[in-house]
Amino acid sequence: MQIARKLRKVSPSPTLAIDSKAKQLKASGIDIINFGAGEPDFDTPDYIKQAAITAIQAGYTKYTPASGSPELKEAVCEKLRRENGLDYTMKEIVISCGAKHSIYNIFQVLLNPGDEVLIPAPYWVTYPEAVKLAGGKPVIMKTTEKTGFKITAAALRRKINPKTRVLILNSPSNPTGAVYTEEDLRDIMKVAVAKKIHVLSDEIYEHLVYDGFRHVSPARVIPEAKAWTIVVNGVSKTFSMTGWRIGYTAGPEELVAGIGKLQSHSTSNPTSIAMKAAVAALTQPASALPEMKTAFRERRDFMLSKLGSLPGVSCLKPRGAFYVFPNVSGLLGKKYGDRTVTTSLQLAEYLLERARIAVVPGGGFGADEFIRISYATSMDNIKQGLARMAEALSKT
Ligand SMILES: *Cc1c(COP(=O)(O)O)cnc(C)c1O
């Protein structure tokens, strides 16, 4: 069969190899602890579910405007004002089927063939693929622990060329947990504004920040920033609503109108019922959030203390999201039994077989000397899984 050329350049999810192996082992009755989760292990709060049930019963089950219901756009404007100090009108908001969909659509609307998008690595696996699907060229900016996995304004300035159109920022970051401070962002936005490049700010983990760190949107750090910032957010992570598929974009009116047009011929509106649930999520107090945050922070601290005692492993303290991203370069090249482990994928495979834990190899995030371990799983699983990991790594 002939498949479109643009799809050939797109990599399938790099986590798939491990994931399918984990499922295979699980299906054969082997007890696997999964540290691959990219979603909270908490249930959607009841008051949010109830809003959806009420919507169904009231017959709110028909098409809405393709760009989303006015009620949810209003709730998003209010949220951005209240929580982020940002002033947007409804014409600058478009609702999509999850933040991932928002990101896909932004690149479809913004990019021409050959346009370049700067992506700091380690990056969320979807960014480069979404850029390629829009005909753009992902340009990776490597970061290391030395700068806390953050890009600097100076590095950004050096990397911008006439083809550069967009910089992606994801703070708190998946997979590193890095959080940009207001100062970091001010310096970066000065460069972006001067060079006239857009900054796509993926703020999906904004409420999952620890240790007194605070999420700040780059859109508000200097007066000119808002015009060049495209804010992407959604309800998936904050409200444990990954399956509901509601995300949104706040940005310049022309871009937002373009996304609305695209959606009118592709998805049409996001699900009417899920939008009602999202209205409840954004307008009522986020009462389940403090408990979730406390659990995440405790699990993170426990993980860091255990990982810290493993020879060959070092881990920068993540300040947000729900992942740790340890550097495992000290393990690569070692022999475990009769096998030599030279890449993060091989290490993940070894840990899956020997320790029966599933971790995500860093290669897919553009950082092969790392693995990602999610703490969106119970403390019991974490205790057991890390003990098994320590045992497996002692078998040299
Ligand atoms: C989970 C995630 C998203 C998207 O979530 P949706 O469920 O599509 O709203 C976006 N960016 C990052 C970095 C994520 O981890």
Short mmCIF file of C-alpha atoms and ligand atoms in Angstrom, two decimals:
data_model
loop_
_atom_site.label_atom_id
_atom_site.label_comp_id
_atom_site.label_asym_id
_atom_site.label_seq_id
_atom_site.Cartn_x
_atom_site.Cartn_y
_atom_site.Cartn_z
CA MET A 1 0.00 0.00 0.00
CA GLN A 2 1.19 3.52 -0.72
CA ILE A 3 1.42 5.63 2.43
CA ALA A 4 1.84 9.41 2.33
CA ARG A 5 5.45 10.56 2.36
CA LYS A 6 4.91 12.91 5.29
CA LEU A 7 4.03 9.98 7.53
CA ARG A 8 7.21 8.11 6.68
CA LYS A 9 9.30 10.75 8.43
CA VAL A 10 7.29 10.40 11.63
CA SER A 11 8.65 8.03 14.26
CA PRO A 12 6.27 5.74 16.05
CA SER A 13 6.27 6.25 19.79
CA PRO A 14 9.74 5.23 21.03
CA THR A 15 8.24 3.94 24.23
CA LEU A 16 6.31 1.34 22.28
CA ALA A 17 8.98 -1.36 22.29
CA ILE A 18 9.13 -1.40 26.08
CA ASP A 19 5.40 -0.96 26.43
CA SER A 20 4.51 -3.89 24.22
CA LYS A 21 7.07 -6.06 25.96
CA ALA A 22 5.65 -5.06 29.36
CA LYS A 23 2.14 -5.93 28.23
CA GLN A 24 3.31 -9.24 26.81
CA LEU A 25 4.95 -10.16 30.11
CA LYS A 26 1.92 -9.01 32.08
CA ALA A 27 -0.40 -11.06 29.88
CA SER A 28 1.67 -14.14 30.58
CA GLY A 29 0.99 -13.67 34.29
CA ILE A 30 4.23 -11.94 35.34
CA ASP A 31 3.88 -9.17 37.93
CA ILE A 32 5.20 -6.00 36.27
CA ILE A 33 5.41 -2.65 38.04
CA ASN A 34 4.75 0.08 35.54
CA PHE A 35 6.74 3.30 35.92
CA GLY A 36 5.82 4.40 32.41
CA ALA A 37 2.58 6.21 33.32
CA GLY A 38 2.07 9.61 31.73
CA GLU A 39 -1.13 10.34 33.64
CA PRO A 40 -2.16 10.84 37.28
CA ASP A 41 -3.16 7.63 39.08
CA PHE A 42 -6.03 9.53 40.74
CA ASP A 43 -9.64 9.38 39.62
CA THR A 44 -11.45 12.37 38.08
CA PRO A 45 -13.12 14.20 41.03
CA ASP A 46 -16.82 13.45 41.55
CA TYR A 47 -18.11 17.01 41.08
CA ILE A 48 -16.54 17.00 37.60
CA LYS A 49 -18.06 13.64 36.68
CA GLN A 50 -21.41 14.91 37.97
CA ALA A 51 -21.26 17.92 35.63
CA ALA A 52 -20.93 15.54 32.69
CA ILE A 53 -23.79 13.35 33.88
CA THR A 54 -25.98 16.42 34.26
CA ALA A 55 -25.00 17.56 30.76
CA ILE A 56 -26.09 14.22 29.28
CA GLN A 57 -29.37 14.27 31.14
CA ALA A 58 -30.07 17.85 30.09
CA GLY A 59 -29.54 16.91 26.43
CA TYR A 60 -26.31 18.85 25.99
CA THR A 61 -25.37 16.27 23.40
CA LYS A 62 -25.31 18.17 20.09
CA TYR A 63 -22.77 20.06 17.99
CA THR A 64 -21.30 23.19 19.50
CA PRO A 65 -19.21 25.78 17.59
CA ALA A 66 -16.16 23.95 16.11
CA SER A 67 -13.79 26.11 18.16
CA GLY A 68 -15.48 25.11 21.43
CA SER A 69 -18.44 26.19 23.52
CA PRO A 70 -18.65 29.88 24.48
CA GLU A 71 -19.21 28.82 28.09
CA LEU A 72 -15.88 26.97 28.26
CA LYS A 73 -14.03 29.75 26.45
CA GLU A 74 -15.38 32.16 29.04
CA ALA A 75 -14.24 29.82 31.83
CA VAL A 76 -10.77 29.64 30.25
CA CYS A 77 -10.54 33.46 30.03
CA GLU A 78 -11.53 33.72 33.67
CA LYS A 79 -9.02 31.03 34.66
CA LEU A 80 -6.20 32.75 32.78
CA ARG A 81 -7.04 36.04 34.50
CA ARG A 82 -7.38 34.53 37.98
CA GLU A 83 -4.50 32.05 37.99
CA ASN A 84 -2.04 33.41 35.46
CA GLY A 85 -2.64 37.16 35.47
CA LEU A 86 -3.31 37.07 31.72
CA ASP A 87 -5.98 39.04 29.90
CA TYR A 88 -7.51 37.23 26.94
CA THR A 89 -10.83 37.72 25.18
CA MET A 90 -12.93 34.82 23.90
CA LYS A 91 -11.73 35.50 20.35
CA GLU A 92 -8.23 34.58 21.50
CA ILE A 93 -9.28 31.15 22.86
CA VAL A 94 -9.87 27.89 21.01
CA ILE A 95 -10.80 24.59 22.65
CA SER A 96 -9.35 21.37 21.19
CA CYS A 97 -9.44 17.62 21.87
CA GLY A 98 -6.62 17.67 24.42
CA ALA A 99 -3.50 19.81 24.63
CA LYS A 100 -1.77 17.42 22.24
CA HIS A 101 -4.38 18.30 19.63
CA SER A 102 -3.87 21.99 20.39
CA ILE A 103 -0.14 21.61 19.70
CA TYR A 104 -0.73 19.67 16.48
CA ASN A 105 -3.14 22.33 15.23
CA ILE A 106 -0.86 25.24 16.13
CA PHE A 107 1.88 23.88 13.87
CA GLN A 108 -0.58 23.10 11.09
CA VAL A 109 -1.73 26.71 11.13
CA LEU A 110 1.62 28.39 11.70
CA LEU A 111 4.22 26.55 9.63
CA ASN A 112 5.20 26.56 5.98
CA PRO A 113 7.51 23.88 4.55
CA GLY A 114 11.03 24.36 5.90
CA ASP A 115 10.05 26.61 8.80
CA GLU A 116 12.10 25.76 11.86
CA VAL A 117 10.94 25.09 15.39
CA LEU A 118 13.38 25.14 18.32
CA ILE A 119 12.83 22.28 20.74
CA PRO A 120 14.87 22.12 23.96
CA ALA A 121 15.98 18.53 24.72
CA PRO A 122 15.11 16.47 26.71
CA TYR A 123 11.69 17.05 25.11
CA TRP A 124 8.22 15.58 25.20
CA VAL A 125 8.19 12.93 22.44
CA THR A 126 5.30 14.50 20.52
CA TYR A 127 6.90 17.89 19.79
CA PRO A 128 9.27 16.94 16.94
CA GLU A 129 6.70 14.67 15.32
CA ALA A 130 3.96 17.33 15.40
CA VAL A 131 6.38 19.77 13.76
CA LYS A 132 7.28 17.25 11.04
CA LEU A 133 3.62 16.45 10.36
CA ALA A 134 3.13 20.14 9.62
CA GLY A 135 6.05 20.21 7.16
CA GLY A 136 8.31 22.02 9.60
CA LYS A 137 11.84 21.22 10.69
CA PRO A 138 12.51 20.42 14.36
CA VAL A 139 15.79 21.95 15.56
CA ILE A 140 16.93 20.45 18.84
CA MET A 141 18.59 22.57 21.55
CA LYS A 142 20.43 20.25 23.88
CA THR A 143 20.37 21.07 27.59
CA THR A 144 22.15 19.37 30.47
CA GLU A 145 21.95 19.12 34.24
CA LYS A 146 24.43 22.00 34.44
CA THR A 147 21.71 24.50 33.52
CA GLY A 148 19.01 22.48 35.28
CA PHE A 149 17.82 21.18 31.88
CA LYS A 150 16.86 24.73 30.88
CA ILE A 151 17.92 26.72 27.84
CA THR A 152 19.50 30.11 28.37
CA ALA A 153 18.72 33.33 26.54
CA ALA A 154 22.28 33.39 25.16
CA ALA A 155 21.94 29.87 23.73
CA LEU A 156 18.61 30.84 22.21
CA ARG A 157 20.05 33.91 20.53
CA ARG A 158 22.81 31.83 18.97
CA LYS A 159 20.37 29.26 17.65
CA ILE A 160 17.89 31.60 15.95
CA ASN A 161 18.21 32.02 12.18
CA PRO A 162 15.89 33.60 9.58
CA LYS A 163 13.94 30.33 9.25
CA THR A 164 13.20 30.06 12.97
CA ARG A 165 9.50 30.59 13.64
CA VAL A 166 8.76 29.04 17.03
CA LEU A 167 10.43 28.06 20.31
CA ILE A 168 8.71 25.44 22.47
CA LEU A 169 8.85 25.85 26.25
CA ASN A 170 7.43 23.25 28.59
CA SER A 171 7.60 24.28 32.23
CA PRO A 172 7.27 22.25 34.40
CA SER A 173 8.84 19.84 31.95
CA ASN A 174 7.99 16.33 30.95
CA PRO A 175 10.39 14.44 31.25
CA THR A 176 12.87 16.45 33.39
CA GLY A 177 10.60 18.26 35.87
CA ALA A 178 12.56 21.47 35.22
CA VAL A 179 10.74 24.70 36.10
CA TYR A 180 11.71 28.04 34.54
CA THR A 181 11.78 31.01 36.93
CA GLU A 182 10.30 34.38 36.08
CA GLU A 183 13.83 35.71 35.58
CA ASP A 184 14.76 32.88 33.17
CA LEU A 185 11.64 33.62 31.17
CA ARG A 186 12.15 37.35 31.09
CA ASP A 187 15.57 36.92 29.47
CA ILE A 188 14.22 34.37 26.99
CA MET A 189 11.20 36.47 26.04
CA LYS A 190 13.37 39.53 25.43
CA VAL A 191 15.22 37.52 22.78
CA ALA A 192 12.03 36.01 21.33
CA VAL A 193 10.32 39.41 21.03
CA ALA A 194 13.41 41.07 19.52
CA LYS A 195 13.83 38.25 17.00
CA LYS A 196 10.07 37.99 16.34
CA ILE A 197 9.67 34.32 17.05
CA HIS A 198 6.63 32.74 18.68
CA VAL A 199 6.96 30.91 21.98
CA LEU A 200 4.65 27.95 22.37
CA SER A 201 4.28 27.59 26.13
CA ASP A 202 2.99 24.16 27.12
CA GLU A 203 1.68 24.77 30.64
CA ILE A 204 -0.08 21.44 31.21
CA TYR A 205 1.82 20.77 34.50
CA GLU A 206 1.46 24.32 35.88
CA HIS A 207 -0.13 23.21 39.16
CA LEU A 208 2.25 20.34 39.83
CA VAL A 209 5.16 22.36 41.24
CA TYR A 210 6.97 21.70 44.52
CA ASP A 211 9.49 23.19 46.96
CA GLY A 212 8.02 26.70 46.79
CA PHE A 213 8.66 26.96 43.05
CA ARG A 214 5.95 28.81 41.17
CA HIS A 215 4.80 28.42 37.61
CA VAL A 216 4.89 31.66 35.62
CA SER A 217 3.57 32.03 32.08
CA PRO A 218 6.10 33.60 29.69
CA ALA A 219 3.18 35.59 28.27
CA ARG A 220 3.32 37.99 31.22
CA VAL A 221 7.01 38.48 31.96
CA ILE A 222 7.48 41.57 29.77
CA PRO A 223 4.79 43.80 28.26
CA GLU A 224 5.47 42.72 24.64
CA ALA A 225 5.53 39.00 25.50
CA LYS A 226 1.84 38.26 25.15
CA ALA A 227 1.76 39.03 21.42
CA TRP A 228 4.47 36.40 20.79
CA THR A 229 3.34 33.74 23.25
CA ILE A 230 0.96 30.91 22.47
CA VAL A 231 -0.32 29.41 25.71
CA VAL A 232 -1.34 25.74 25.61
CA ASN A 233 -3.02 24.11 28.57
CA GLY A 234 -5.75 21.62 29.40
CA VAL A 235 -7.50 19.72 32.16
CA SER A 236 -5.75 16.35 31.77
CA LYS A 237 -3.07 16.57 34.42
CA THR A 238 -4.45 19.04 36.99
CA PHE A 239 -7.83 17.34 37.24
CA SER A 240 -6.93 13.73 36.36
CA MET A 241 -9.00 14.04 33.18
CA THR A 242 -6.70 12.49 30.56
CA GLY A 243 -9.48 10.47 28.94
CA TRP A 244 -11.86 13.40 28.56
CA ARG A 245 -9.72 15.07 25.88
CA ILE A 246 -10.05 18.78 26.54
CA GLY A 247 -7.18 21.20 25.91
CA TYR A 248 -7.04 24.80 24.83
CA THR A 249 -4.92 27.46 23.14
CA ALA A 250 -4.76 31.13 24.09
CA GLY A 251 -3.00 33.24 21.51
CA PRO A 252 -3.22 35.84 18.77
CA GLU A 253 -6.67 36.10 17.18
CA GLU A 254 -5.48 35.15 13.68
CA LEU A 255 -3.86 31.95 14.87
CA VAL A 256 -6.89 31.03 16.96
CA ALA A 257 -9.23 31.68 14.02
CA GLY A 258 -7.03 29.46 11.86
CA ILE A 259 -7.29 26.61 14.35
CA GLY A 260 -11.07 27.04 14.46
CA LYS A 261 -11.18 26.79 10.68
CA LEU A 262 -9.00 23.67 10.70
CA GLN A 263 -11.18 22.03 13.34
CA SER A 264 -14.34 22.88 11.42
CA HIS A 265 -13.13 20.50 8.69
CA SER A 266 -11.43 17.88 10.85
CA THR A 267 -12.67 17.12 14.36
CA SER A 268 -15.49 19.70 14.60
CA ASN A 269 -16.11 20.58 18.24
CA PRO A 270 -14.50 18.75 21.16
CA THR A 271 -17.08 16.53 22.89
CA SER A 272 -19.92 18.67 24.26
CA ILE A 273 -20.18 16.61 27.45
CA ALA A 274 -16.45 16.76 28.19
CA MET A 275 -16.57 20.54 27.72
CA LYS A 276 -19.27 20.78 30.42
CA ALA A 277 -17.03 18.74 32.72
CA ALA A 278 -14.11 21.07 31.92
CA VAL A 279 -16.27 24.10 32.81
CA ALA A 280 -16.89 22.54 36.23
CA ALA A 281 -13.16 21.81 36.60
CA LEU A 282 -12.13 25.39 35.78
CA THR A 283 -14.85 27.25 37.66
CA GLN A 284 -15.09 25.31 40.93
CA PRO A 285 -12.34 25.17 43.58
CA ALA A 286 -9.71 22.54 42.66
CA SER A 287 -10.38 20.70 45.91
CA ALA A 288 -8.62 17.44 44.95
CA LEU A 289 -5.39 19.14 43.92
CA PRO A 290 -3.66 19.67 47.31
CA GLU A 291 -3.94 15.99 48.23
CA MET A 292 -2.62 14.88 44.84
CA LYS A 293 0.28 17.31 45.05
CA THR A 294 1.23 16.15 48.52
CA ALA A 295 1.22 12.52 47.40
CA PHE A 296 3.34 13.33 44.35
CA ARG A 297 5.88 15.26 46.39
CA GLU A 298 6.23 12.47 48.97
CA ARG A 299 6.71 9.89 46.25
CA ARG A 300 9.25 12.05 44.45
CA ASP A 301 11.27 12.55 47.62
CA PHE A 302 11.23 8.83 48.38
CA MET A 303 12.34 8.01 44.83
CA LEU A 304 15.15 10.56 44.93
CA SER A 305 16.47 9.15 48.19
CA LYS A 306 16.47 5.59 46.82
CA LEU A 307 17.96 6.52 43.45
CA GLY A 308 20.62 8.56 45.22
CA SER A 309 21.97 5.42 46.85
CA LEU A 310 22.40 3.52 43.56
CA PRO A 311 25.98 3.51 42.27
CA GLY A 312 26.23 4.88 38.73
CA VAL A 313 22.91 6.77 38.99
CA SER A 314 22.52 10.49 39.65
CA CYS A 315 19.35 12.49 39.62
CA LEU A 316 18.69 16.21 39.50
CA LYS A 317 15.78 17.16 41.75
CA PRO A 318 12.73 17.67 39.54
CA ARG A 319 10.73 20.71 40.66
CA GLY A 320 7.47 19.85 38.95
CA ALA A 321 5.35 17.33 36.98
CA PHE A 322 5.42 13.67 38.12
CA TYR A 323 8.60 12.18 36.72
CA VAL A 324 12.18 11.70 37.83
CA PHE A 325 14.79 11.67 35.10
CA PRO A 326 17.94 10.03 36.43
CA ASN A 327 21.23 10.11 34.58
CA VAL A 328 22.25 6.48 34.06
CA SER A 329 25.40 7.06 32.02
CA GLY A 330 27.34 5.42 34.86
CA LEU A 331 25.50 2.17 34.13
CA LEU A 332 25.89 2.14 30.36
CA GLY A 333 28.66 -0.09 29.07
CA LYS A 334 28.38 -2.41 32.08
CA LYS A 335 27.84 -6.15 31.96
CA TYR A 336 24.91 -7.71 33.75
CA GLY A 337 25.23 -11.46 33.65
CA ASP A 338 26.11 -12.24 30.05
CA ARG A 339 24.67 -9.09 28.51
CA THR A 340 26.25 -5.71 27.96
CA VAL A 341 23.95 -2.73 28.36
CA THR A 342 25.04 0.17 26.16
CA THR A 343 21.90 2.25 25.53
CA SER A 344 18.99 3.49 27.64
CA LEU A 345 16.72 1.17 25.66
CA GLN A 346 18.86 -1.84 26.51
CA LEU A 347 18.90 -0.78 30.16
CA ALA A 348 15.10 -0.48 30.14
CA GLU A 349 14.85 -3.93 28.56
CA TYR A 350 17.16 -5.39 31.17
CA LEU A 351 15.17 -3.79 34.02
CA LEU A 352 11.96 -5.11 32.53
CA GLU A 353 13.21 -8.66 32.29
CA ARG A 354 15.27 -8.84 35.45
CA ALA A 355 13.49 -6.43 37.85
CA ARG A 356 10.06 -6.65 36.23
CA ILE A 357 9.75 -2.86 36.19
CA ALA A 358 8.85 -0.79 33.13
CA VAL A 359 10.74 2.51 32.77
CA VAL A 360 10.92 4.72 29.68
CA PRO A 361 14.31 4.93 27.96
CA GLY A 362 15.58 8.48 27.52
CA GLY A 363 16.42 8.03 23.83
CA GLY A 364 12.87 8.92 22.85
CA PHE A 365 13.17 12.23 24.70
CA GLY A 366 16.40 13.06 22.90
CA ALA A 367 18.56 12.10 25.91
CA ASP A 368 19.95 8.58 25.69
CA GLU A 369 21.91 8.70 28.94
CA PHE A 370 18.73 8.94 31.00
CA ILE A 371 15.60 7.00 31.86
CA ARG A 372 12.22 8.40 32.87
CA ILE A 373 10.52 6.98 35.95
CA SER A 374 6.98 8.16 36.62
CA TYR A 375 5.76 8.55 40.19
CA ALA A 376 2.13 8.58 39.13
CA THR A 377 1.78 5.19 40.81
CA SER A 378 1.26 4.06 44.40
CA MET A 379 3.92 4.34 47.11
CA ASP A 380 3.75 0.54 47.50
CA ASN A 381 4.63 0.08 43.83
CA ILE A 382 7.41 2.62 44.14
CA LYS A 383 8.94 0.91 47.18
CA GLN A 384 8.79 -2.50 45.63
CA GLY A 385 9.87 -1.40 42.17
CA LEU A 386 12.91 0.52 43.36
CA ALA A 387 14.00 -2.37 45.58
CA ARG A 388 13.83 -4.64 42.56
CA MET A 389 15.76 -2.11 40.50
CA ALA A 390 18.54 -1.97 43.12
CA GLU A 391 18.70 -5.76 43.16
CA ALA A 392 18.93 -6.00 39.36
CA LEU A 393 21.66 -3.38 39.17
CA SER A 394 23.78 -5.21 41.74
CA LYS A 395 24.11 -8.20 39.36
CA THR A 396 27.24 -7.02 37.60
C1 LIG B 1 0.27 14.97 28.97
C2 LIG B 1 0.94 16.05 28.21
C3 LIG B 1 0.26 16.88 27.29
C4 LIG B 1 -1.11 16.69 26.75
O1 LIG B 1 -2.10 16.23 27.35
P1 LIG B 1 -3.55 16.13 26.71
O2 LIG B 1 -4.10 14.93 27.43
O3 LIG B 1 -3.45 15.95 25.25
O4 LIG B 1 -4.26 17.38 27.09
C5 LIG B 1 0.93 17.94 26.69
N1 LIG B 1 2.19 18.19 26.96
C6 LIG B 1 2.90 17.43 27.82
C7 LIG B 1 4.31 17.78 28.06
C8 LIG B 1 2.31 16.33 28.46
O5 LIG B 1 3.04 15.56 29.27
#
